[in-house]
Amino acid sequence: MQPIVGSACRVLRAAAVFAALSVPASAQDWPDVSEAKAIAEEAYIYGLPIVMNYSVMNDYAVDRDSGQFKAPFNQISNEARVYTYEDTAIVSPNSDTPYSVAWLDLRAEPVVLSVPAVEGGRYYSAQLIDGNTYNYGYIGTRATGSDAGDYMVVGPGWSGETPDGINKVFQSSTQFSFVIYRTQLFGPDDMPNVEKVQAGYEVQTLSSYQDQPAPAAVPTIDFPEVSPELVKSNFFKYLDFALEFAPATPAEADIRAKLAKIGVGPDKSFSFEDLPSSQKQAVAQGMADGDAKLKDYLAEGLFKVNGWSVSDLWGDDSFIDGVWIKRAAGASAGIYGNDSVEAVYILGRNLANGDALDGSKQNYTLTFPSGELPPVGAFWSLTMYNGDTQLLIKNPINRYLINTALVPDMTKNADGSLTLYVQKDSPGKEKEANWLPAPDGPIYLALRMYLPTTEQPSILPVGEGTWQPPALEVAK
């Protein structure tokens, strides 16, 4: 997944040119131009996922008029459907698993997540993500099994006894946290069964769980309004705000000190009056350089095979380990991606020869040899997005992906191989079962492998596994 209010991180990238910056009251407190530029570059890369995350939180849990609002804090929202082109708050969403989501406010007390028993064979997961976009825990098929259970989520400053009945405690590094539930759907007729599972997901405060009086109320927050235009002009304002609820981790000591030098931090304020134009130019150039570095990382820094980029960009704080560009690349490629043991994401924008995929210019095929479909313990899917926005595309057959559930109804070749037709127009009625509609323009594909097998052939470890995705080819 990944945000921002319908414009993906391109909106945030525009901030590299237009952003306003929080600065010290006196320009003389600033570092020199060269240092300011270098700090702004690193600050942009460091702050991008945090600001993107705030935008999603605002849309989903704060702004009831956002058009994407789900539920208030500490309540769950279940979707009895898969995502379509009309879902725009998060880019690169999957369209396999009906989502349930909950934003947690952990300031006053912990929150308890309860899950039901889920029948064997149906994959589900609850992914716990903090405001730094770290995956700090999982509940579900792989992590905790299919039995019912109660799990407690606590904030960064919490300490105390684990109550009776709690299977496990997860600690967020920030005071606001996001939970994404994915429940496998076996086909359109299976939705009532998914709804039964979703009905068993419960989110409640600890006091409610224990049937005790609630603690004293926490202060009301004046959440800053967010929009693409405001992000362009106030990127660091949003970063300042988000950092108020994110105590610095040991890995952040250096970057937080650098941010403070240019007036960015949880206790900073904005002032432009005394900032020389040379400093403004240095900051804008630093942010632009950060954006360019991020694009280069996504283009060249991932493992490449047959034109695909195999990504391993998401995990907890120890996985990121202060490598901020990896965290920013994960947010840009698809914010809220899973750890590789949960799901591997194979991203496609190019043919094996490097040519960009474009549905307005060419038709493509993707052929899996017999017996060589993606090796997974749960399911796989190939999802189509608009290459510019990374959003799902409107199409005449309302098909956004091809996945494991569709394979039995697809036409195999004489040798047992499976060919998918990736193009904007129908390949003909006899081939439509194998058709993945493409946009009339740039293409972005995501091949997802849920619970990738660990025994060979496997995509794991990323960059070393023996299974590789086949190359897309221009249709003949």
Tab-separated table of C-alpha atoms in Angstrom:
chain	number	residue	atom	x	y	z
A	1	MET	CA	0.000	0.000	0.000
A	2	GLN	CA	0.943	3.620	-0.133
A	3	PRO	CA	-0.572	7.203	0.106
A	4	ILE	CA	-1.167	10.398	-0.560
A	5	VAL	CA	-4.677	11.822	-1.022
A	6	GLY	CA	-4.971	10.588	-4.593
A	7	SER	CA	-1.616	11.806	-5.872
A	8	ALA	CA	0.751	9.253	-4.342
A	9	CYS	CA	4.121	10.417	-3.208
A	10	ARG	CA	4.472	12.551	-6.347
A	11	VAL	CA	2.728	15.222	-4.286
A	12	LEU	CA	5.301	14.898	-1.565
A	13	ARG	CA	8.076	14.890	-4.112
A	14	ALA	CA	6.798	18.203	-5.386
A	15	ALA	CA	7.583	19.469	-1.924
A	16	ALA	CA	11.239	19.186	-2.866
A	17	VAL	CA	10.754	22.294	-4.966
A	18	PHE	CA	7.927	24.141	-3.220
A	19	ALA	CA	8.157	23.182	0.467
A	20	ALA	CA	8.090	25.750	3.202
A	21	LEU	CA	10.473	25.020	6.018
A	22	SER	CA	10.486	25.510	9.765
A	23	VAL	CA	13.533	27.560	10.660
A	24	PRO	CA	15.149	29.167	13.652
A	25	ALA	CA	14.039	32.647	14.527
A	26	SER	CA	17.438	34.009	13.564
A	27	ALA	CA	19.183	33.163	10.332
A	28	GLN	CA	22.535	33.374	12.077
A	29	ASP	CA	21.663	30.194	13.979
A	30	TRP	CA	21.634	28.270	10.744
A	31	PRO	CA	24.443	26.079	9.405
A	32	ASP	CA	26.165	27.265	6.266
A	33	VAL	CA	24.546	26.804	2.869
A	34	SER	CA	26.352	23.574	2.052
A	35	GLU	CA	25.447	21.919	5.362
A	36	ALA	CA	21.847	23.159	5.185
A	37	LYS	CA	21.497	21.624	1.739
A	38	ALA	CA	22.885	18.280	2.930
A	39	ILE	CA	20.597	18.251	5.980
A	40	ALA	CA	17.526	19.101	3.867
A	41	GLU	CA	18.340	16.211	1.549
A	42	GLU	CA	18.556	13.735	4.409
A	43	ALA	CA	15.549	15.276	6.162
A	44	TYR	CA	13.376	14.811	3.102
A	45	ILE	CA	14.326	11.145	2.773
A	46	TYR	CA	13.884	10.577	6.509
A	47	GLY	CA	10.571	12.436	6.737
A	48	LEU	CA	8.810	11.246	3.581
A	49	PRO	CA	7.302	8.020	5.042
A	50	ILE	CA	6.289	9.801	8.247
A	51	VAL	CA	4.431	12.557	6.407
A	52	MET	CA	2.829	10.065	4.034
A	53	ASN	CA	1.643	8.050	7.023
A	54	TYR	CA	0.159	11.137	8.673
A	55	SER	CA	-1.816	11.890	5.519
A	56	VAL	CA	-3.362	8.423	5.550
A	57	MET	CA	-4.158	8.669	9.262
A	58	ASN	CA	-5.838	12.018	8.711
A	59	ASP	CA	-7.911	10.674	5.815
A	60	TYR	CA	-8.878	7.431	7.548
A	61	ALA	CA	-9.384	8.419	11.196
A	62	VAL	CA	-9.558	12.207	11.571
A	63	ASP	CA	-11.189	14.021	8.645
A	64	ARG	CA	-14.726	12.714	8.265
A	65	ASP	CA	-15.082	14.702	5.043
A	66	SER	CA	-11.963	13.299	3.393
A	67	GLY	CA	-13.909	10.917	1.176
A	68	GLN	CA	-11.725	8.077	2.514
A	69	PHE	CA	-12.737	8.154	6.199
A	70	LYS	CA	-12.952	4.698	7.822
A	71	ALA	CA	-13.511	4.967	11.581
A	72	PRO	CA	-12.456	7.031	14.618
A	73	PHE	CA	-9.411	6.014	16.641
A	74	ASN	CA	-9.620	2.681	18.460
A	75	GLN	CA	-12.452	1.420	16.285
A	76	ILE	CA	-12.282	-1.039	13.415
A	77	SER	CA	-13.644	-0.594	9.908
A	78	ASN	CA	-14.375	-3.719	7.854
A	79	GLU	CA	-14.650	-3.633	4.084
A	80	ALA	CA	-16.904	-6.333	2.671
A	81	ARG	CA	-15.277	-5.827	-0.719
A	82	VAL	CA	-11.906	-5.591	-2.388
A	83	TYR	CA	-10.379	-2.244	-3.344
A	84	THR	CA	-11.077	-0.716	-6.760
A	85	TYR	CA	-10.033	2.335	-8.763
A	86	GLU	CA	-12.262	4.451	-6.497
A	87	ASP	CA	-9.956	3.875	-3.514
A	88	THR	CA	-7.337	6.586	-3.752
A	89	ALA	CA	-6.023	7.435	-0.265
A	90	ILE	CA	-3.427	4.666	-0.443
A	91	VAL	CA	-1.610	3.879	-3.636
A	92	SER	CA	-0.696	0.391	-4.764
A	93	PRO	CA	-3.401	-1.299	-2.651
A	94	ASN	CA	-4.030	-4.970	-3.168
A	95	SER	CA	-7.356	-6.082	-4.570
A	96	ASP	CA	-7.105	-9.654	-3.239
A	97	THR	CA	-7.987	-9.412	0.424
A	98	PRO	CA	-10.873	-7.357	1.776
A	99	TYR	CA	-9.272	-4.934	4.180
A	100	SER	CA	-10.140	-4.180	7.758
A	101	VAL	CA	-8.324	-1.233	9.301
A	102	ALA	CA	-7.979	0.384	12.698
A	103	TRP	CA	-6.024	3.438	13.796
A	104	LEU	CA	-4.960	3.231	17.428
A	105	ASP	CA	-4.486	6.117	19.854
A	106	LEU	CA	-2.226	4.661	22.542
A	107	ARG	CA	-1.704	7.807	24.607
A	108	ALA	CA	-4.174	7.068	27.410
A	109	GLU	CA	-3.983	3.291	27.626
A	110	PRO	CA	-3.214	0.141	25.650
A	111	VAL	CA	-5.592	-1.290	23.073
A	112	VAL	CA	-6.581	-4.957	22.821
A	113	LEU	CA	-6.982	-6.630	19.439
A	114	SER	CA	-9.085	-9.793	19.471
A	115	VAL	CA	-9.229	-12.230	16.574
A	116	PRO	CA	-11.517	-15.218	16.002
A	117	ALA	CA	-10.609	-18.750	15.072
A	118	VAL	CA	-10.113	-18.790	11.287
A	119	GLU	CA	-10.677	-21.994	9.374
A	120	GLY	CA	-7.619	-23.780	8.098
A	121	GLY	CA	-6.660	-22.908	4.564
A	122	ARG	CA	-7.809	-19.287	4.748
A	123	TYR	CA	-4.927	-16.860	5.088
A	124	TYR	CA	-5.343	-13.831	7.295
A	125	SER	CA	-3.042	-11.343	8.963
A	126	ALA	CA	-3.169	-8.269	11.152
A	127	GLN	CA	-0.120	-6.135	10.404
A	128	LEU	CA	0.902	-3.646	13.100
A	129	ILE	CA	2.552	-0.474	11.771
A	130	ASP	CA	3.688	2.527	13.781
A	131	GLY	CA	4.013	6.174	12.775
A	132	ASN	CA	7.568	5.551	11.586
A	133	THR	CA	6.085	2.974	9.146
A	134	TYR	CA	7.862	0.130	10.965
A	135	ASN	CA	6.146	-3.248	11.027
A	136	TYR	CA	6.458	-3.994	14.719
A	137	GLY	CA	4.284	-7.086	14.910
A	138	TYR	CA	1.930	-9.557	13.262
A	139	ILE	CA	-1.111	-11.544	14.277
A	140	GLY	CA	-2.362	-14.201	11.879
A	141	THR	CA	-1.790	-17.407	9.962
A	142	ARG	CA	2.006	-17.276	9.931
A	143	ALA	CA	2.757	-15.388	13.121
A	144	THR	CA	0.260	-16.670	15.675
A	145	GLY	CA	-1.745	-19.401	13.942
A	146	SER	CA	-5.449	-19.707	13.235
A	147	ASP	CA	-6.760	-19.935	16.794
A	148	ALA	CA	-8.731	-17.182	18.512
A	149	GLY	CA	-6.743	-14.869	20.735
A	150	ASP	CA	-6.398	-11.493	22.459
A	151	TYR	CA	-3.344	-9.317	21.874
A	152	MET	CA	-2.401	-6.056	23.555
A	153	VAL	CA	-0.796	-3.071	21.794
A	154	VAL	CA	0.983	-0.510	23.979
A	155	GLY	CA	2.546	2.870	23.346
A	156	PRO	CA	6.233	3.818	23.580
A	157	GLY	CA	6.114	4.882	27.224
A	158	TRP	CA	4.025	2.045	28.591
A	159	SER	CA	5.208	-0.359	31.275
A	160	GLY	CA	3.083	-2.650	33.360
A	161	GLU	CA	1.825	-6.149	33.957
A	162	THR	CA	0.367	-8.227	31.167
A	163	PRO	CA	-3.304	-8.829	32.023
A	164	ASP	CA	-4.749	-12.302	32.219
A	165	GLY	CA	-6.045	-13.553	28.906
A	166	ILE	CA	-3.557	-11.637	26.733
A	167	ASN	CA	-1.621	-13.879	24.370
A	168	LYS	CA	1.104	-11.376	23.542
A	169	VAL	CA	2.049	-7.705	23.980
A	170	PHE	CA	3.242	-5.562	21.056
A	171	GLN	CA	4.905	-2.195	21.673
A	172	SER	CA	4.616	0.627	19.153
A	173	SER	CA	7.430	3.184	18.897
A	174	THR	CA	4.844	5.935	18.362
A	175	GLN	CA	1.673	6.984	20.150
A	176	PHE	CA	-0.479	6.478	17.072
A	177	SER	CA	-0.436	3.171	15.264
A	178	PHE	CA	-2.125	1.509	12.296
A	179	VAL	CA	-3.457	-2.040	12.014
A	180	ILE	CA	-4.182	-3.524	8.584
A	181	TYR	CA	-6.137	-6.788	8.475
A	182	ARG	CA	-6.051	-8.883	5.310
A	183	THR	CA	-8.541	-11.744	4.977
A	184	GLN	CA	-8.213	-14.073	2.015
A	185	LEU	CA	-11.109	-14.132	-0.444
A	186	PHE	CA	-11.484	-17.269	-2.540
A	187	GLY	CA	-13.876	-15.686	-5.036
A	188	PRO	CA	-16.934	-13.415	-5.231
A	189	ASP	CA	-19.199	-16.081	-3.714
A	190	ASP	CA	-16.877	-16.354	-0.724
A	191	MET	CA	-17.511	-12.823	0.551
A	192	PRO	CA	-20.120	-13.891	3.180
A	193	ASN	CA	-17.502	-16.183	4.711
A	194	VAL	CA	-14.977	-13.346	4.803
A	195	GLU	CA	-17.562	-11.163	6.524
A	196	LYS	CA	-17.990	-13.807	9.224
A	197	VAL	CA	-14.251	-13.701	9.905
A	198	GLN	CA	-14.256	-9.901	9.925
A	199	ALA	CA	-17.122	-9.875	12.408
A	200	GLY	CA	-14.771	-11.616	14.848
A	201	TYR	CA	-12.118	-8.886	14.683
A	202	GLU	CA	-12.506	-6.677	17.741
A	203	VAL	CA	-10.670	-3.533	18.840
A	204	GLN	CA	-11.169	-2.120	22.353
A	205	THR	CA	-9.273	-0.197	24.970
A	206	LEU	CA	-7.748	-2.155	27.824
A	207	SER	CA	-10.181	-0.663	30.343
A	208	SER	CA	-13.096	-1.799	28.209
A	209	TYR	CA	-11.553	-5.251	27.797
A	210	GLN	CA	-11.206	-5.551	31.577
A	211	ASP	CA	-14.575	-3.889	32.253
A	212	GLN	CA	-12.910	-1.213	34.365
A	213	PRO	CA	-13.210	2.596	34.469
A	214	ALA	CA	-11.321	4.385	31.728
A	215	PRO	CA	-8.232	6.415	32.700
A	216	ALA	CA	-8.244	10.208	32.575
A	217	ALA	CA	-8.857	11.593	29.120
A	218	VAL	CA	-5.837	12.718	27.128
A	219	PRO	CA	-5.653	16.224	25.623
A	220	THR	CA	-7.620	16.886	22.476
A	221	ILE	CA	-5.384	17.319	19.447
A	222	ASP	CA	-5.791	19.943	16.765
A	223	PHE	CA	-4.799	17.774	13.827
A	224	PRO	CA	-3.523	19.884	10.926
A	225	GLU	CA	-5.619	19.686	7.802
A	226	VAL	CA	-3.835	17.928	4.985
A	227	SER	CA	-4.142	18.164	1.224
A	228	PRO	CA	-1.758	17.897	-1.723
A	229	GLU	CA	-1.457	21.662	-1.891
A	230	LEU	CA	-0.752	22.031	1.829
A	231	VAL	CA	1.854	19.283	1.734
A	232	LYS	CA	3.621	21.092	-1.089
A	233	SER	CA	3.952	24.245	0.960
A	234	ASN	CA	4.294	22.787	4.470
A	235	PHE	CA	6.123	19.481	4.251
A	236	PHE	CA	8.151	20.058	7.399
A	237	LYS	CA	5.153	21.363	9.291
A	238	TYR	CA	3.609	17.912	9.021
A	239	LEU	CA	6.878	16.262	9.956
A	240	ASP	CA	7.136	18.483	13.054
A	241	PHE	CA	3.611	17.537	14.066
A	242	ALA	CA	4.087	13.791	13.571
A	243	LEU	CA	7.340	13.802	15.533
A	244	GLU	CA	5.476	15.128	18.588
A	245	PHE	CA	4.038	11.634	18.984
A	246	ALA	CA	7.192	9.734	18.034
A	247	PRO	CA	9.912	9.682	20.703
A	248	ALA	CA	13.350	9.396	19.139
A	249	THR	CA	14.742	5.875	18.975
A	250	PRO	CA	18.490	5.284	19.413
A	251	ALA	CA	18.899	5.010	15.650
A	252	GLU	CA	17.395	8.482	15.246
A	253	ALA	CA	19.715	10.436	17.524
A	254	ASP	CA	21.921	11.656	14.676
A	255	ILE	CA	19.171	12.585	12.219
A	256	ARG	CA	17.086	14.324	14.890
A	257	ALA	CA	20.115	16.440	15.839
A	258	LYS	CA	20.602	17.413	12.202
A	259	LEU	CA	16.925	18.290	11.825
A	260	ALA	CA	17.137	20.578	14.835
A	261	LYS	CA	19.913	22.547	13.138
A	262	ILE	CA	17.458	23.707	10.485
A	263	GLY	CA	14.573	24.143	12.881
A	264	VAL	CA	12.767	20.852	12.337
A	265	GLY	CA	11.535	18.809	15.277
A	266	PRO	CA	8.628	18.135	17.623
A	267	ASP	CA	9.122	21.365	19.571
A	268	LYS	CA	9.948	23.694	16.679
A	269	SER	CA	8.029	26.550	15.077
A	270	PHE	CA	7.967	28.118	11.640
A	271	SER	CA	9.596	31.427	10.758
A	272	PHE	CA	10.739	32.671	7.356
A	273	GLU	CA	11.316	36.348	8.010
A	274	ASP	CA	15.029	36.096	8.741
A	275	LEU	CA	15.936	33.337	6.325
A	276	PRO	CA	18.187	34.563	3.487
A	277	SER	CA	17.241	33.556	-0.020
A	278	SER	CA	20.468	31.561	-0.269
A	279	GLN	CA	19.287	29.339	2.594
A	280	LYS	CA	15.880	28.888	1.016
A	281	GLN	CA	17.537	27.871	-2.222
A	282	ALA	CA	19.833	25.462	-0.375
A	283	VAL	CA	16.886	23.761	1.306
A	284	ALA	CA	14.894	23.476	-1.913
A	285	GLN	CA	17.910	22.058	-3.727
A	286	GLY	CA	18.612	19.613	-0.901
A	287	MET	CA	15.067	18.302	-1.011
A	288	ALA	CA	15.218	17.985	-4.796
A	289	ASP	CA	18.501	16.084	-4.476
A	290	GLY	CA	16.890	13.795	-1.903
A	291	ASP	CA	14.060	13.050	-4.260
A	292	ALA	CA	16.480	12.310	-7.096
A	293	LYS	CA	18.480	9.996	-4.843
A	294	LEU	CA	15.296	8.159	-3.876
A	295	LYS	CA	14.284	7.686	-7.504
A	296	ASP	CA	17.755	6.348	-8.309
A	297	TYR	CA	17.540	3.922	-5.407
A	298	LEU	CA	14.216	2.559	-6.632
A	299	ALA	CA	15.515	2.314	-10.194
A	300	GLU	CA	18.902	0.778	-9.452
A	301	GLY	CA	19.065	-0.316	-5.821
A	302	LEU	CA	16.654	-3.259	-5.871
A	303	PHE	CA	17.392	-6.802	-6.979
A	304	LYS	CA	16.651	-7.044	-10.701
A	305	VAL	CA	15.572	-10.121	-12.610
A	306	ASN	CA	13.983	-10.360	-16.061
A	307	GLY	CA	12.955	-6.697	-15.964
A	308	TRP	CA	11.319	-6.994	-12.524
A	309	SER	CA	12.458	-5.354	-9.294
A	310	VAL	CA	12.227	-7.729	-6.341
A	311	SER	CA	11.761	-5.605	-3.248
A	312	ASP	CA	12.693	-6.213	0.366
A	313	LEU	CA	12.065	-2.788	1.875
A	314	TRP	CA	9.725	-3.249	4.839
A	315	GLY	CA	10.273	-4.407	8.382
A	316	ASP	CA	10.820	-3.266	11.946
A	317	ASP	CA	13.249	-0.647	13.228
A	318	SER	CA	16.129	-3.124	13.417
A	319	PHE	CA	15.514	-4.098	9.802
A	320	ILE	CA	15.695	-0.460	8.667
A	321	ASP	CA	18.569	0.228	11.109
A	322	GLY	CA	18.804	3.917	10.263
A	323	VAL	CA	18.996	3.399	6.493
A	324	TRP	CA	16.368	6.055	5.826
A	325	ILE	CA	16.480	5.733	2.054
A	326	LYS	CA	15.349	2.105	2.319
A	327	ARG	CA	12.395	3.169	4.448
A	328	ALA	CA	11.534	5.984	2.014
A	329	ALA	CA	11.829	3.614	-0.944
A	330	GLY	CA	9.399	1.243	0.729
A	331	ALA	CA	6.889	4.041	1.249
A	332	SER	CA	7.288	5.191	-2.343
A	333	ALA	CA	6.987	1.719	-3.830
A	334	GLY	CA	3.999	0.831	-1.625
A	335	ILE	CA	3.608	2.132	1.881
A	336	TYR	CA	2.641	-0.465	4.497
A	337	GLY	CA	4.321	-3.301	2.644
A	338	ASN	CA	4.841	-6.544	4.546
A	339	ASP	CA	7.985	-8.193	5.856
A	340	SER	CA	9.317	-10.558	3.195
A	341	VAL	CA	8.440	-13.639	5.265
A	342	GLU	CA	4.805	-12.506	5.102
A	343	ALA	CA	4.733	-11.337	1.489
A	344	VAL	CA	7.220	-10.545	-1.253
A	345	TYR	CA	6.479	-7.790	-3.771
A	346	ILE	CA	7.876	-8.053	-7.281
A	347	LEU	CA	7.427	-4.771	-9.120
A	348	GLY	CA	7.307	-4.298	-12.879
A	349	ARG	CA	7.703	-1.183	-15.012
A	350	ASN	CA	10.026	-2.547	-17.679
A	351	LEU	CA	10.731	-5.323	-20.117
A	352	ALA	CA	13.912	-7.343	-19.627
A	353	ASN	CA	15.688	-5.033	-22.102
A	354	GLY	CA	14.773	-1.989	-20.004
A	355	ASP	CA	12.000	-0.612	-22.225
A	356	ALA	CA	9.187	0.962	-20.204
A	357	LEU	CA	5.839	-0.842	-20.164
A	358	ASP	CA	3.165	1.235	-21.873
A	359	GLY	CA	-0.332	-0.006	-22.662
A	360	SER	CA	-0.870	2.737	-25.243
A	361	LYS	CA	1.997	1.464	-27.364
A	362	GLN	CA	2.213	-2.300	-27.005
A	363	ASN	CA	0.479	-5.470	-25.853
A	364	TYR	CA	2.349	-7.881	-23.604
A	365	THR	CA	2.293	-11.497	-22.517
A	366	LEU	CA	3.559	-13.167	-19.372
A	367	THR	CA	4.026	-16.922	-19.510
A	368	PHE	CA	4.608	-19.161	-16.504
A	369	PRO	CA	6.123	-22.506	-17.571
A	370	SER	CA	4.257	-25.639	-16.517
A	371	GLY	CA	4.689	-26.277	-12.808
A	372	GLU	CA	6.430	-22.939	-12.226
A	373	LEU	CA	3.701	-20.678	-10.880
A	374	PRO	CA	4.854	-18.492	-7.974
A	375	PRO	CA	5.668	-20.860	-5.052
A	376	VAL	CA	3.614	-19.747	-2.048
A	377	GLY	CA	2.050	-21.128	1.094
A	378	ALA	CA	-1.028	-18.895	0.773
A	379	PHE	CA	-1.642	-17.277	-2.638
A	380	TRP	CA	-0.117	-15.063	-5.301
A	381	SER	CA	-1.524	-12.280	-7.449
A	382	LEU	CA	-0.515	-10.011	-10.325
A	383	THR	CA	-2.125	-6.577	-9.953
A	384	MET	CA	-2.303	-3.785	-12.542
A	385	TYR	CA	-1.883	-0.075	-11.737
A	386	ASN	CA	-1.673	3.176	-13.610
A	387	GLY	CA	2.057	3.748	-14.007
A	388	ASP	CA	1.776	7.441	-13.178
A	389	THR	CA	-0.479	7.348	-10.105
A	390	GLN	CA	0.072	3.752	-8.910
A	391	LEU	CA	-3.698	3.470	-8.483
A	392	LEU	CA	-5.955	0.666	-9.702
A	393	ILE	CA	-7.440	1.365	-13.126
A	394	LYS	CA	-11.023	1.426	-14.307
A	395	ASN	CA	-11.565	-1.240	-16.967
A	396	PRO	CA	-14.471	-2.853	-18.861
A	397	ILE	CA	-14.415	-6.182	-17.005
A	398	ASN	CA	-13.732	-4.790	-13.496
A	399	ARG	CA	-10.659	-6.968	-13.161
A	400	TYR	CA	-7.725	-5.459	-11.318
A	401	LEU	CA	-5.634	-8.579	-10.926
A	402	ILE	CA	-5.129	-12.209	-11.732
A	403	ASN	CA	-4.540	-14.435	-8.721
A	404	THR	CA	-4.471	-18.002	-7.488
A	405	ALA	CA	-8.261	-18.199	-7.245
A	406	LEU	CA	-8.678	-17.382	-10.949
A	407	VAL	CA	-6.139	-19.895	-12.277
A	408	PRO	CA	-8.508	-22.928	-12.397
A	409	ASP	CA	-10.769	-21.053	-14.828
A	410	MET	CA	-7.942	-19.929	-17.092
A	411	THR	CA	-6.863	-21.491	-20.373
A	412	LYS	CA	-3.575	-23.404	-20.291
A	413	ASN	CA	-1.299	-23.888	-23.264
A	414	ALA	CA	-0.788	-27.344	-24.778
A	415	ASP	CA	2.442	-27.805	-22.814
A	416	GLY	CA	0.740	-26.905	-19.522
A	417	SER	CA	2.162	-23.401	-19.345
A	418	LEU	CA	-0.031	-20.409	-18.489
A	419	THR	CA	0.010	-17.231	-20.596
A	420	LEU	CA	-1.464	-13.974	-19.311
A	421	TYR	CA	-2.422	-11.207	-21.739
A	422	VAL	CA	-1.461	-7.774	-20.446
A	423	GLN	CA	-3.039	-5.115	-22.673
A	424	LYS	CA	-5.610	-2.332	-22.707
A	425	ASP	CA	-7.976	-3.940	-25.234
A	426	SER	CA	-9.571	-7.364	-25.085
A	427	PRO	CA	-7.395	-10.112	-26.599
A	428	GLY	CA	-10.607	-11.751	-27.875
A	429	LYS	CA	-13.359	-13.650	-26.109
A	430	GLU	CA	-11.459	-16.917	-26.209
A	431	LYS	CA	-8.568	-15.336	-24.266
A	432	GLU	CA	-10.415	-12.996	-21.917
A	433	ALA	CA	-10.163	-15.419	-18.993
A	434	ASN	CA	-6.400	-14.802	-19.137
A	435	TRP	CA	-6.635	-11.027	-19.699
A	436	LEU	CA	-5.271	-8.455	-17.269
A	437	PRO	CA	-6.552	-5.071	-18.522
A	438	ALA	CA	-3.854	-2.398	-18.789
A	439	PRO	CA	-4.088	1.395	-18.776
A	440	ASP	CA	-3.853	3.453	-21.941
A	441	GLY	CA	-0.407	4.635	-20.897
A	442	PRO	CA	2.399	3.713	-18.465
A	443	ILE	CA	2.020	0.407	-16.619
A	444	TYR	CA	2.967	-0.496	-13.051
A	445	LEU	CA	2.612	-4.150	-12.056
A	446	ALA	CA	2.922	-5.785	-8.648
A	447	LEU	CA	3.345	-9.546	-8.331
A	448	ARG	CA	2.536	-10.394	-4.711
A	449	MET	CA	3.515	-13.675	-3.087
A	450	TYR	CA	1.798	-14.256	0.271
A	451	LEU	CA	3.667	-16.622	2.565
A	452	PRO	CA	6.409	-17.335	0.011
A	453	THR	CA	7.754	-20.829	0.450
A	454	THR	CA	11.072	-21.115	2.237
A	455	GLU	CA	12.103	-24.421	0.719
A	456	GLN	CA	13.532	-24.217	-2.789
A	457	PRO	CA	12.364	-23.316	-5.351
A	458	SER	CA	11.667	-20.068	-3.497
A	459	ILE	CA	11.894	-16.318	-4.027
A	460	LEU	CA	13.591	-16.220	-0.601
A	461	PRO	CA	16.060	-15.025	0.418
A	462	VAL	CA	15.348	-12.030	-1.792
A	463	GLY	CA	18.086	-11.870	-4.403
A	464	GLU	CA	19.280	-15.403	-3.684
A	465	GLY	CA	16.230	-17.638	-4.165
A	466	THR	CA	16.062	-20.134	-7.016
A	467	TRP	CA	12.588	-19.146	-8.289
A	468	GLN	CA	12.456	-16.116	-10.565
A	469	PRO	CA	9.502	-14.361	-12.230
A	470	PRO	CA	9.399	-14.820	-16.006
A	471	ALA	CA	9.971	-11.818	-18.248
A	472	LEU	CA	7.133	-9.908	-19.842
A	473	GLU	CA	7.315	-10.037	-23.614
A	474	VAL	CA	5.850	-7.912	-26.377
A	475	ALA	CA	2.881	-9.756	-27.880
A	476	LYS	CA	3.507	-11.085	-31.378
